[in-house]
mmCIF file of C-alpha atoms (C1' of nucleotides) in Angstrom:
data_model
loop_
_atom_site.group_PDB
_atom_site.id
_atom_site.type_symbol
_atom_site.label_atom_id
_atom_site.label_comp_id
_atom_site.label_asym_id
_atom_site.label_seq_id
_atom_site.Cartn_x
_atom_site.Cartn_y
_atom_site.Cartn_z
ATOM 1 C CA MET A 5 -9.336 18.189 96.748
ATOM 2 C CA ALA A 6 -8.511 14.538 96.856
ATOM 3 C CA LYS A 7 -6.286 13.268 99.582
ATOM 4 C CA LYS A 8 -6.803 9.805 100.843
ATOM 5 C CA PRO A 9 -3.832 7.517 101.239
ATOM 6 C CA SER A 10 -5.375 4.190 100.426
ATOM 7 C CA ALA A 11 -8.764 2.707 99.918
ATOM 8 C CA ARG A 12 -7.814 -0.229 97.793
ATOM 9 C CA ALA A 13 -10.610 -0.656 95.378
ATOM 10 C CA PRO A 14 -8.952 -2.715 92.693
ATOM 11 C CA LEU A 15 -9.322 -0.988 89.366
ATOM 12 C CA ASP A 16 -11.269 -2.778 86.681
ATOM 13 C CA GLN A 17 -11.257 -2.279 82.930
ATOM 14 C CA PHE A 18 -13.784 0.554 83.160
ATOM 15 C CA ASP A 19 -11.718 2.490 85.681
ATOM 16 C CA ARG A 20 -8.618 2.087 83.583
ATOM 17 C CA ALA A 21 -10.370 3.249 80.445
ATOM 18 C CA ILE A 22 -11.728 6.280 82.272
ATOM 19 C CA LEU A 23 -8.284 7.121 83.654
ATOM 20 C CA ARG A 24 -6.746 6.939 80.210
ATOM 21 C CA ILE A 25 -9.231 9.510 78.992
ATOM 22 C CA LEU A 26 -8.980 11.882 81.949
ATOM 23 C CA GLN A 27 -5.206 11.783 81.862
ATOM 24 C CA THR A 28 -5.393 13.188 78.375
ATOM 25 C CA ASP A 29 -8.209 15.660 78.932
ATOM 26 C CA ASN A 30 -10.049 15.924 82.197
ATOM 27 C CA LYS A 31 -12.598 18.315 80.717
ATOM 28 C CA THR A 32 -14.044 15.522 78.619
ATOM 29 C CA PRO A 33 -17.792 15.453 79.344
ATOM 30 C CA GLN A 34 -18.959 12.443 81.292
ATOM 31 C CA ARG A 35 -21.443 11.867 78.564
ATOM 32 C CA SER A 36 -18.770 11.213 75.949
ATOM 33 C CA ILE A 37 -16.708 9.181 78.403
ATOM 34 C CA ALA A 38 -19.829 7.119 78.994
ATOM 35 C CA GLU A 39 -20.149 6.507 75.283
ATOM 36 C CA SER A 40 -16.518 5.472 74.905
ATOM 37 C CA VAL A 41 -16.586 2.961 77.720
ATOM 38 C CA ASN A 42 -20.187 1.832 77.391
ATOM 39 C CA LEU A 43 -21.554 2.918 80.723
ATOM 40 C CA SER A 44 -24.215 5.398 81.782
ATOM 41 C CA THR A 45 -23.173 8.914 82.676
ATOM 42 C CA ALA A 46 -24.173 8.249 86.264
ATOM 43 C CA ALA A 47 -21.870 5.255 86.480
ATOM 44 C CA VAL A 48 -19.022 7.312 85.075
ATOM 45 C CA GLN A 49 -19.814 10.068 87.532
ATOM 46 C CA ARG A 50 -19.681 7.695 90.481
ATOM 47 C CA ARG A 51 -16.466 6.065 89.328
ATOM 48 C CA VAL A 52 -14.712 9.370 88.789
ATOM 49 C CA ALA A 53 -15.804 10.529 92.226
ATOM 50 C CA ALA A 54 -14.460 7.322 93.754
ATOM 51 C CA LEU A 55 -11.162 7.600 91.887
ATOM 52 C CA GLU A 56 -10.756 11.103 93.264
ATOM 53 C CA ALA A 57 -11.789 10.171 96.779
ATOM 54 C CA THR A 58 -9.346 7.289 96.992
ATOM 55 C CA GLY A 59 -6.474 9.319 95.580
ATOM 56 C CA VAL A 60 -6.049 7.360 92.374
ATOM 57 C CA ILE A 61 -6.630 10.729 90.761
ATOM 58 C CA SER A 62 -4.551 12.941 92.984
ATOM 59 C CA ARG A 63 -5.240 16.282 91.329
ATOM 60 C CA ASN A 64 -6.950 17.976 88.406
ATOM 61 C CA VAL A 65 -4.744 20.605 86.870
ATOM 62 C CA ALA A 66 -4.163 22.917 83.959
ATOM 63 C CA VAL A 67 -0.750 22.451 82.358
ATOM 64 C CA VAL A 68 0.945 25.784 81.763
ATOM 65 C CA ASP A 69 3.541 26.307 79.053
ATOM 66 C CA PRO A 70 6.664 27.631 80.820
ATOM 67 C CA ASP A 71 7.644 29.786 77.858
ATOM 68 C CA ALA A 72 4.295 31.530 77.932
ATOM 69 C CA VAL A 73 4.933 32.797 81.433
ATOM 70 C CA ALA A 74 8.517 33.785 80.661
ATOM 71 C CA MET A 75 10.148 30.957 82.561
ATOM 72 C CA SER A 76 12.623 30.011 79.914
ATOM 73 C CA ILE A 77 15.235 28.006 81.798
ATOM 74 C CA THR A 78 14.599 24.420 82.745
ATOM 75 C CA ALA A 79 17.466 22.584 84.406
ATOM 76 C CA ILE A 80 17.964 19.104 85.733
ATOM 77 C CA VAL A 81 20.152 19.053 88.801
ATOM 78 C CA GLU A 82 21.850 16.132 90.475
ATOM 79 C CA VAL A 83 22.427 16.894 94.116
ATOM 80 C CA TYR A 84 24.950 15.082 96.284
ATOM 81 C CA LEU A 85 24.455 15.427 100.022
ATOM 82 C CA ARG A 86 27.250 15.534 102.551
ATOM 83 C CA ASP A 87 25.833 12.415 104.216
ATOM 84 C CA GLU A 88 22.796 10.200 103.982
ATOM 85 C CA ARG A 89 21.648 10.248 107.576
ATOM 86 C CA SER A 90 17.894 10.339 107.692
ATOM 87 C CA ALA A 91 17.798 13.683 109.455
ATOM 88 C CA THR A 92 19.903 15.238 106.713
ATOM 89 C CA VAL A 93 17.836 13.656 103.968
ATOM 90 C CA ASP A 94 14.521 14.618 105.509
ATOM 91 C CA ALA A 95 15.636 18.203 105.971
ATOM 92 C CA ALA A 96 16.666 18.362 102.327
ATOM 93 C CA LYS A 97 13.331 16.911 101.187
ATOM 94 C CA ALA A 98 11.430 19.464 103.191
ATOM 95 C CA ALA A 99 13.541 22.294 101.811
ATOM 96 C CA PHE A 100 13.120 21.220 98.196
ATOM 97 C CA ARG A 101 9.406 20.659 98.659
ATOM 98 C CA LYS A 102 8.809 24.210 99.641
ATOM 99 C CA THR A 103 11.097 25.874 97.112
ATOM 100 C CA PRO A 104 8.892 27.057 94.239
ATOM 101 C CA GLU A 105 11.621 26.870 91.580
ATOM 102 C CA VAL A 106 11.898 23.156 92.282
ATOM 103 C CA GLN A 107 9.201 21.796 90.058
ATOM 104 C CA GLN A 108 9.988 18.156 90.677
ATOM 105 C CA CYS A 109 12.187 16.369 93.191
ATOM 106 C CA TYR A 110 13.187 12.715 93.307
ATOM 107 C CA TYR A 111 15.235 10.904 95.931
ATOM 108 C CA VAL A 112 17.284 8.301 94.080
ATOM 109 C CA THR A 113 19.744 5.431 94.370
ATOM 110 C CA GLY A 114 23.164 5.334 92.815
ATOM 111 C CA GLY A 115 25.364 7.814 94.605
ATOM 112 C CA THR A 116 23.399 10.846 93.635
ATOM 113 C CA SER A 117 21.022 11.741 96.427
ATOM 114 C CA PHE A 118 18.460 13.849 94.610
ATOM 115 C CA VAL A 119 17.463 14.758 91.115
ATOM 116 C CA LEU A 120 15.628 18.049 90.770
ATOM 117 C CA ILE A 121 13.863 19.664 87.880
ATOM 118 C CA VAL A 122 14.201 23.388 88.303
ATOM 119 C CA VAL A 123 12.398 26.131 86.407
ATOM 120 C CA THR A 124 13.534 29.749 86.425
ATOM 121 C CA ARG A 125 13.082 32.912 84.447
ATOM 122 C CA ASP A 126 16.599 33.098 83.025
ATOM 123 C CA MET A 127 20.192 32.141 83.728
ATOM 124 C CA ARG A 128 20.729 34.903 86.222
ATOM 125 C CA SER A 129 17.870 33.752 88.370
ATOM 126 C CA TYR A 130 19.072 30.177 88.030
ATOM 127 C CA GLU A 131 22.394 31.249 89.434
ATOM 128 C CA SER A 132 20.858 33.022 92.349
ATOM 129 C CA PHE A 133 18.723 29.951 92.933
ATOM 130 C CA THR A 134 21.789 27.714 93.145
ATOM 131 C CA ARG A 135 23.443 30.102 95.537
ATOM 132 C CA LYS A 136 20.421 30.227 97.793
ATOM 133 C CA VAL A 137 19.509 26.561 97.746
ATOM 134 C CA PHE A 138 22.802 24.710 97.297
ATOM 135 C CA GLU A 139 25.777 26.829 98.139
ATOM 136 C CA GLU A 140 24.405 28.290 101.310
ATOM 137 C CA ASN A 141 23.239 24.864 102.408
ATOM 138 C CA ASP A 142 25.761 22.917 104.447
ATOM 139 C CA SER A 143 24.233 19.534 103.819
ATOM 140 C CA VAL A 144 24.680 19.869 100.060
ATOM 141 C CA ASN A 145 28.114 18.598 99.202
ATOM 142 C CA ASN A 146 28.044 19.054 95.464
ATOM 143 C CA TYR A 147 25.714 19.413 92.504
ATOM 144 C CA ARG A 148 25.737 19.032 88.743
ATOM 145 C CA THR A 149 23.527 21.011 86.399
ATOM 146 C CA LEU A 150 22.184 19.816 83.071
ATOM 147 C CA VAL A 151 20.504 22.656 81.223
ATOM 148 C CA VAL A 152 17.528 21.622 79.149
ATOM 149 C CA ILE A 153 17.786 22.541 75.493
ATOM 150 C CA ASP A 154 14.551 20.897 74.400
ATOM 151 C CA ARG A 155 11.614 19.745 76.489
ATOM 152 C CA VAL A 156 10.969 16.828 74.187
ATOM 153 C CA LYS A 157 8.170 15.274 76.231
ATOM 154 C CA THR A 158 6.614 16.551 79.410
ATOM 155 C CA ASP A 159 3.364 14.619 79.627
ATOM 156 C CA THR A 160 2.965 13.512 83.168
ATOM 157 C CA GLN A 161 1.001 10.599 81.847
ATOM 158 C CA ILE A 162 1.187 7.130 83.333
ATOM 159 C CA PRO A 163 0.943 4.152 80.985
ATOM 160 C CA ILE A 164 -2.155 2.306 82.162
ATOM 161 C CA GLN A 165 -1.980 -1.309 81.280
ATOM 162 C CA GLU A 166 -4.364 -3.885 79.884
ATOM 163 C CA MET B 22 -7.595 20.586 72.382
ATOM 164 C CA ALA B 23 -4.846 23.093 72.753
ATOM 165 C CA LYS B 24 -2.965 24.596 69.898
ATOM 166 C CA LYS B 25 -0.046 26.862 69.916
ATOM 167 C CA PRO B 26 -0.433 29.776 67.590
ATOM 168 C CA SER B 27 1.781 31.792 69.914
ATOM 169 C CA ALA B 28 -0.524 34.787 69.985
ATOM 170 C CA ARG B 29 1.491 36.735 72.468
ATOM 171 C CA ALA B 30 -1.055 38.459 74.535
ATOM 172 C CA PRO B 31 1.166 39.646 77.353
ATOM 173 C CA LEU B 32 -0.157 38.246 80.596
ATOM 174 C CA ASP B 33 -1.315 40.723 83.190
ATOM 175 C CA GLN B 34 -1.792 40.277 86.900
ATOM 176 C CA PHE B 35 -5.266 38.831 86.447
ATOM 177 C CA ASP B 36 -4.099 36.191 83.986
ATOM 178 C CA ARG B 37 -1.313 35.191 86.293
ATOM 179 C CA ALA B 38 -3.629 34.909 89.251
ATOM 180 C CA ILE B 39 -6.007 32.775 87.244
ATOM 181 C CA LEU B 40 -3.195 30.517 86.100
ATOM 182 C CA ARG B 41 -2.013 30.013 89.635
ATOM 183 C CA ILE B 42 -5.449 28.784 90.580
ATOM 184 C CA LEU B 43 -6.007 26.530 87.579
ATOM 185 C CA GLN B 44 -2.568 25.001 87.967
ATOM 186 C CA THR B 45 -3.636 23.846 91.390
ATOM 187 C CA ASP B 46 -7.199 22.816 90.541
ATOM 188 C CA ASN B 47 -8.659 23.309 87.112
ATOM 189 C CA LYS B 48 -12.094 22.264 88.301
ATOM 190 C CA THR B 49 -12.405 25.451 90.334
ATOM 191 C CA PRO B 50 -15.664 27.139 89.273
ATOM 192 C CA GLN B 51 -15.258 30.398 87.412
ATOM 193 C CA ARG B 52 -17.453 31.992 90.009
ATOM 194 C CA SER B 53 -14.994 31.372 92.814
ATOM 195 C CA ILE B 54 -12.058 32.314 90.618
ATOM 196 C CA ALA B 55 -13.884 35.553 89.916
ATOM 197 C CA GLU B 56 -14.211 36.193 93.637
ATOM 198 C CA SER B 57 -10.548 35.512 94.320
ATOM 199 C CA VAL B 58 -9.233 37.794 91.615
ATOM 200 C CA ASN B 59 -11.963 40.451 91.732
ATOM 201 C CA LEU B 60 -13.374 40.098 88.250
ATOM 202 C CA SER B 61 -16.755 39.157 86.884
ATOM 203 C CA THR B 62 -17.334 35.551 85.934
ATOM 204 C CA ALA B 63 -17.682 36.616 82.322
ATOM 205 C CA ALA B 64 -14.266 38.214 82.389
ATOM 206 C CA VAL B 65 -12.769 35.104 83.910
ATOM 207 C CA GLN B 66 -14.486 33.022 81.289
ATOM 208 C CA ARG B 67 -13.074 35.077 78.449
ATOM 209 C CA ARG B 68 -9.591 35.060 79.889
ATOM 210 C CA VAL B 69 -9.541 31.313 80.459
ATOM 211 C CA ALA B 70 -10.745 30.721 76.916
ATOM 212 C CA ALA B 71 -8.003 33.001 75.599
ATOM 213 C CA LEU B 72 -5.337 31.302 77.698
ATOM 214 C CA GLU B 73 -6.372 27.968 76.265
ATOM 215 C CA ALA B 74 -6.637 29.227 72.710
ATOM 216 C CA THR B 75 -3.167 30.752 72.744
ATOM 217 C CA GLY B 76 -1.564 27.689 74.288
ATOM 218 C CA VAL B 77 -0.590 29.292 77.576
ATOM 219 C CA ILE B 78 -2.674 26.497 79.038
ATOM 220 C CA SER B 79 -1.578 23.600 76.905
ATOM 221 C CA ARG B 80 -3.726 20.864 78.423
ATOM 222 C CA ASN B 81 -6.193 20.063 81.161
ATOM 223 C CA VAL B 82 -5.438 16.766 82.813
ATOM 224 C CA ALA B 83 -6.080 14.490 85.733
ATOM 225 C CA VAL B 84 -2.935 13.491 87.617
ATOM 226 C CA VAL B 85 -2.862 9.768 88.334
ATOM 227 C CA ASP B 86 -0.953 8.262 91.239
ATOM 228 C CA PRO B 87 1.453 5.712 89.717
ATOM 229 C CA ASP B 88 1.207 3.412 92.732
ATOM 230 C CA ALA B 89 -2.549 3.232 92.354
ATOM 231 C CA VAL B 90 -2.240 1.745 88.914
ATOM 232 C CA ALA B 91 0.528 -0.641 89.944
ATOM 233 C CA MET B 92 3.345 1.201 88.211
ATOM 234 C CA SER B 93 5.766 1.064 91.064
ATOM 235 C CA ILE B 94 9.119 1.750 89.425
ATOM 236 C CA THR B 95 10.134 5.258 88.488
ATOM 237 C CA ALA B 96 13.619 5.691 87.102
ATOM 238 C CA ILE B 97 15.650 8.626 85.874
ATOM 239 C CA VAL B 98 17.893 7.695 83.000
ATOM 240 C CA GLU B 99 20.787 9.614 81.519
ATOM 241 C CA VAL B 100 21.285 8.630 77.924
ATOM 242 C CA TYR B 101 24.510 9.181 75.998
ATOM 243 C CA LEU B 102 24.215 9.010 72.234
ATOM 244 C CA ARG B 103 26.921 7.695 69.933
ATOM 245 C CA ASP B 104 27.062 11.085 68.203
ATOM 246 C CA GLU B 105 25.225 14.391 68.236
ATOM 247 C CA ARG B 106 24.448 14.745 64.561
ATOM 248 C CA SER B 107 21.036 16.222 64.147
ATOM 249 C CA ALA B 108 19.686 13.191 62.335
ATOM 250 C CA THR B 109 20.724 10.953 65.219
ATOM 251 C CA VAL B 110 19.299 13.302 67.792
ATOM 252 C CA ASP B 111 16.019 13.778 65.971
ATOM 253 C CA ALA B 112 15.553 10.056 65.556
ATOM 254 C CA ALA B 113 16.129 9.548 69.267
ATOM 255 C CA LYS B 114 13.638 12.279 70.144
ATOM 256 C CA ALA B 115 10.991 10.702 67.955
ATOM 257 C CA ALA B 116 11.618 7.289 69.455
ATOM 258 C CA PHE B 117 11.392 8.513 73.047
ATOM 259 C CA ARG B 118 8.312 10.550 72.279
ATOM 260 C CA LYS B 119 6.352 7.567 71.202
ATOM 261 C CA THR B 120 7.516 5.150 73.874
ATOM 262 C CA PRO B 121 4.805 5.052 76.531
ATOM 263 C CA GLU B 122 7.119 4.120 79.401
ATOM 264 C CA VAL B 123 8.997 7.370 78.792
ATOM 265 C CA GLN B 124 6.944 9.767 80.816
ATOM 266 C CA GLN B 125 9.231 12.731 80.323
ATOM 267 C CA CYS B 126 12.181 13.389 78.026
ATOM 268 C CA TYR B 127 14.621 16.285 78.048
ATOM 269 C CA TYR B 128 17.456 17.025 75.654
ATOM 270 C CA VAL B 129 20.249 18.557 77.693
ATOM 271 C CA THR B 130 23.687 20.111 77.661
ATOM 272 C CA GLY B 131 26.702 18.807 79.501
ATOM 273 C CA GLY B 132 27.804 15.609 77.835
ATOM 274 C CA THR B 133 24.683 13.696 78.605
ATOM 275 C CA SER B 134 22.360 13.859 75.629
ATOM 276 C CA PHE B 135 18.999 13.034 77.180
ATOM 277 C CA VAL B 136 17.445 12.698 80.563
ATOM 278 C CA LEU B 137 14.375 10.470 80.693
ATOM 279 C CA ILE B 138 11.866 9.799 83.401
ATOM 280 C CA VAL B 139 10.638 6.269 82.935
ATOM 281 C CA VAL B 140 7.722 4.554 84.633
ATOM 282 C CA THR B 141 7.231 0.796 84.645
ATOM 283 C CA ARG B 142 5.309 -1.854 86.530
ATOM 284 C CA ASP B 143 8.308 -3.493 88.223
ATOM 285 C CA MET B 144 12.028 -4.119 87.840
ATOM 286 C CA ARG B 145 11.582 -6.907 85.341
ATOM 287 C CA SER B 146 9.638 -4.704 82.989
ATOM 288 C CA TYR B 147 12.190 -1.947 83.493
ATOM 289 C CA GLU B 148 14.873 -4.337 82.341
ATOM 290 C CA SER B 149 12.974 -5.344 79.272
ATOM 291 C CA PHE B 150 12.375 -1.674 78.587
ATOM 292 C CA THR B 151 16.105 -0.929 78.666
ATOM 293 C CA ARG B 152 16.800 -3.834 76.356
ATOM 294 C CA LYS B 153 14.198 -2.737 73.871
ATOM 295 C CA VAL B 154 14.894 0.988 73.901
ATOM 296 C CA PHE B 155 18.608 1.304 74.664
ATOM 297 C CA GLU B 156 20.506 -1.868 74.005
ATOM 298 C CA GLU B 157 18.903 -2.689 70.711
ATOM 299 C CA ASN B 158 19.360 0.905 69.591
ATOM 300 C CA ASP B 159 22.629 1.574 67.804
ATOM 301 C CA SER B 160 22.610 5.297 68.352
ATOM 302 C CA VAL B 161 22.566 4.885 72.137
ATOM 303 C CA ASN B 162 26.134 4.620 73.287
ATOM 304 C CA ASN B 163 25.578 4.297 76.997
ATOM 305 C CA TYR B 164 23.072 4.999 79.752
ATOM 306 C CA ARG B 165 22.949 5.386 83.498
ATOM 307 C CA THR B 166 19.916 4.541 85.613
ATOM 308 C CA LEU B 167 18.943 6.241 88.848
ATOM 309 C CA VAL B 168 16.091 4.395 90.511
ATOM 310 C CA VAL B 169 13.671 6.627 92.353
ATOM 311 C CA ILE B 170 13.211 5.756 96.002
ATOM 312 C CA ASP B 171 10.899 8.619 96.866
ATOM 313 C CA ARG B 172 8.892 10.854 94.560
ATOM 314 C CA VAL B 173 9.347 13.820 96.850
ATOM 315 C CA LYS B 174 7.641 16.362 94.622
ATOM 316 C CA THR B 175 5.951 15.796 91.313
ATOM 317 C CA ASP B 176 3.843 18.906 90.869
ATOM 318 C CA THR B 177 4.197 19.965 87.307
ATOM 319 C CA GLN B 178 3.547 23.452 88.522
ATOM 320 C CA ILE B 179 5.312 26.479 87.115
ATOM 321 C CA PRO B 180 6.197 29.269 89.515
ATOM 322 C CA ILE B 181 4.279 32.261 88.199
ATOM 323 C CA GLN B 182 5.934 35.453 89.212
ATOM 324 C CA GLU B 183 4.829 38.778 90.571
ATOM 325 C "C1'" DA C 12 -21.651 43.322 83.917
ATOM 326 C "C1'" DA C 13 -25.766 41.107 84.160
ATOM 327 C "C1'" DT C 14 -29.209 38.028 82.368
ATOM 328 C "C1'" DG C 15 -30.960 33.845 80.444
ATOM 329 C "C1'" DA C 16 -30.325 29.597 77.730
ATOM 330 C "C1'" DA C 17 -27.727 25.352 77.159
ATOM 331 C "C1'" DA C 18 -24.942 21.922 78.947
ATOM 332 C "C1'" DA C 19 -22.863 19.536 82.225
ATOM 333 C "C1'" DA C 20 -22.559 17.582 86.908
ATOM 334 C "C1'" DC C 21 -24.799 15.507 90.515
ATOM 335 C "C1'" DT C 22 -28.787 12.894 93.328
ATOM 336 C "C1'" DA C 23 -32.558 9.702 94.264
ATOM 337 C "C1'" DC C 24 -34.546 5.672 93.513
ATOM 338 C "C1'" DA C 25 -35.866 1.427 91.398
ATOM 339 C "C1'" DC C 26 -33.820 -2.500 89.190
ATOM 340 C "C1'" DT C 27 -30.471 -6.404 88.164
ATOM 341 C "C1'" DA C 28 -26.367 -9.533 88.370
ATOM 342 C "C1'" DT D 19 -24.797 -6.288 98.263
ATOM 343 C "C1'" DA D 20 -22.555 -3.765 95.159
ATOM 344 C "C1'" DG D 21 -23.286 -1.558 91.106
ATOM 345 C "C1'" DT D 22 -26.157 0.095 87.217
ATOM 346 C "C1'" DG D 23 -29.581 2.986 84.502
ATOM 347 C "C1'" DT D 24 -33.429 6.394 84.257
ATOM 348 C "C1'" DA D 25 -34.994 10.460 85.236
ATOM 349 C "C1'" DG D 26 -35.205 14.633 87.657
ATOM 350 C "C1'" DT D 27 -32.509 18.635 90.210
ATOM 351 C "C1'" DT D 28 -28.772 21.764 90.771
ATOM 352 C "C1'" DT D 29 -24.699 23.913 89.289
ATOM 353 C "C1'" DT D 30 -21.676 25.628 85.883
ATOM 354 C "C1'" DT D 31 -20.652 27.316 81.517
ATOM 355 C "C1'" DC D 32 -21.442 30.125 77.715
ATOM 356 C "C1'" DA D 33 -23.715 33.595 74.495
ATOM 357 C "C1'" DT D 34 -26.280 37.823 74.140
ATOM 358 C "C1'" DT D 35 -27.258 42.266 75.335
#
DNA sequence: AATGAAAAACTACACTA
DNA sequence: TAGTGTAGTTTTTCATT
C-alpha cells in the first residue's frame, strides 16, 4: 500500500494525535477521530491519506495471536557471524528477511551481529529451523537461543511525543 | 476492542487464508478477500467478526515508522534481575508494561530474565531511560544494551501454516 | 447467498488564515 | 498557497431474508 521513502512533511500536533489513535485501533471511524482532535472528517481523511502516502504509516495490519494459530514457541536468538564483511552481512540480512519463521530481525552493535525473533509451531520445528538457517549456513559462526516464557508486551507501538 | 474468551473454534483453511491477508493489509475490502478465498462476502464478514470476537485477531493497528516520528534509537536490552522470585518478576513485568519506551517485553529462559525492545528519540533520552528504569530499580541486577543499527525486518507477522 | 439499509470513506468546491 | 469545512457521491460494511 504505502511505500514512499521520504516526503518530509513535518508532523504537527494534529498528525501526532491521529497517529496515536490509529496505532491503537486503525478501524476507528474518521468521524470519531475528528471529534477527538477537533477537525472535520475531511481534514482527518486527507491527513491520514498523506501519512500513508509518505510512509509515516507504513502498513495497516491485523495483529494475530500466535497461540490461536498454534504457533506456541517464540524464541529470541542472538546470531554471531563468522565475519562482518558487508557481503556476508548483506547475504545474512537477505536470508533472514525471506525466512517466514523470522518474525523480526535487527542488526546490532556489541559483538552480536543479529538479534532475531523467531516463531514456530513447537520445539521440534524450532530445532529444524535452527538446523536449516544456522547450522547449514557457513557465515553463521554461533548462536544463542532465549526461549520466551511470557510475551509480556508485544505492542509494536511507538511513543509519539508532545 | 478485542477480548480473549478463548472460544476455540478450530481454524480451517478459509480462516487461515483470511488471516494471511489481514495480517498484510487489514483495510482489504471483504469483497476482494471473498474473491481470493472463494467465499461470499457475507461469509467473510462473519468469519472476520468471529476471529475478532475470539481474540484470534487481537488488534487492528496502523504501523508507524519510528524514523518518521523522530524516534531514531532502537535498542535491545537484556535484563538480569537480582532474583527470580515471582513477586520480583511480576513487579518487573508490570513496570515494563507501563513504560512507554518499552515497545516489546519478553520474559525468557537462559539466565537472562527479560529481553526488551526499547525505542527512544536519541542517545541522551536512552541514557535517561536506563537510569530511570534500570539503575534506580533495586530488583534489576544488571543489563546489557545492543543498539540497533538496522531494523532489517519488523513485520509482526505470524507464519500461518498449511 | 443475495438484497437492501446504514455507515463509513472519499471528492469537489468554496472559503479562510 | 496551503489547508479547512460543507455537502454531495461512492464504496464498504452489516443485517435480514
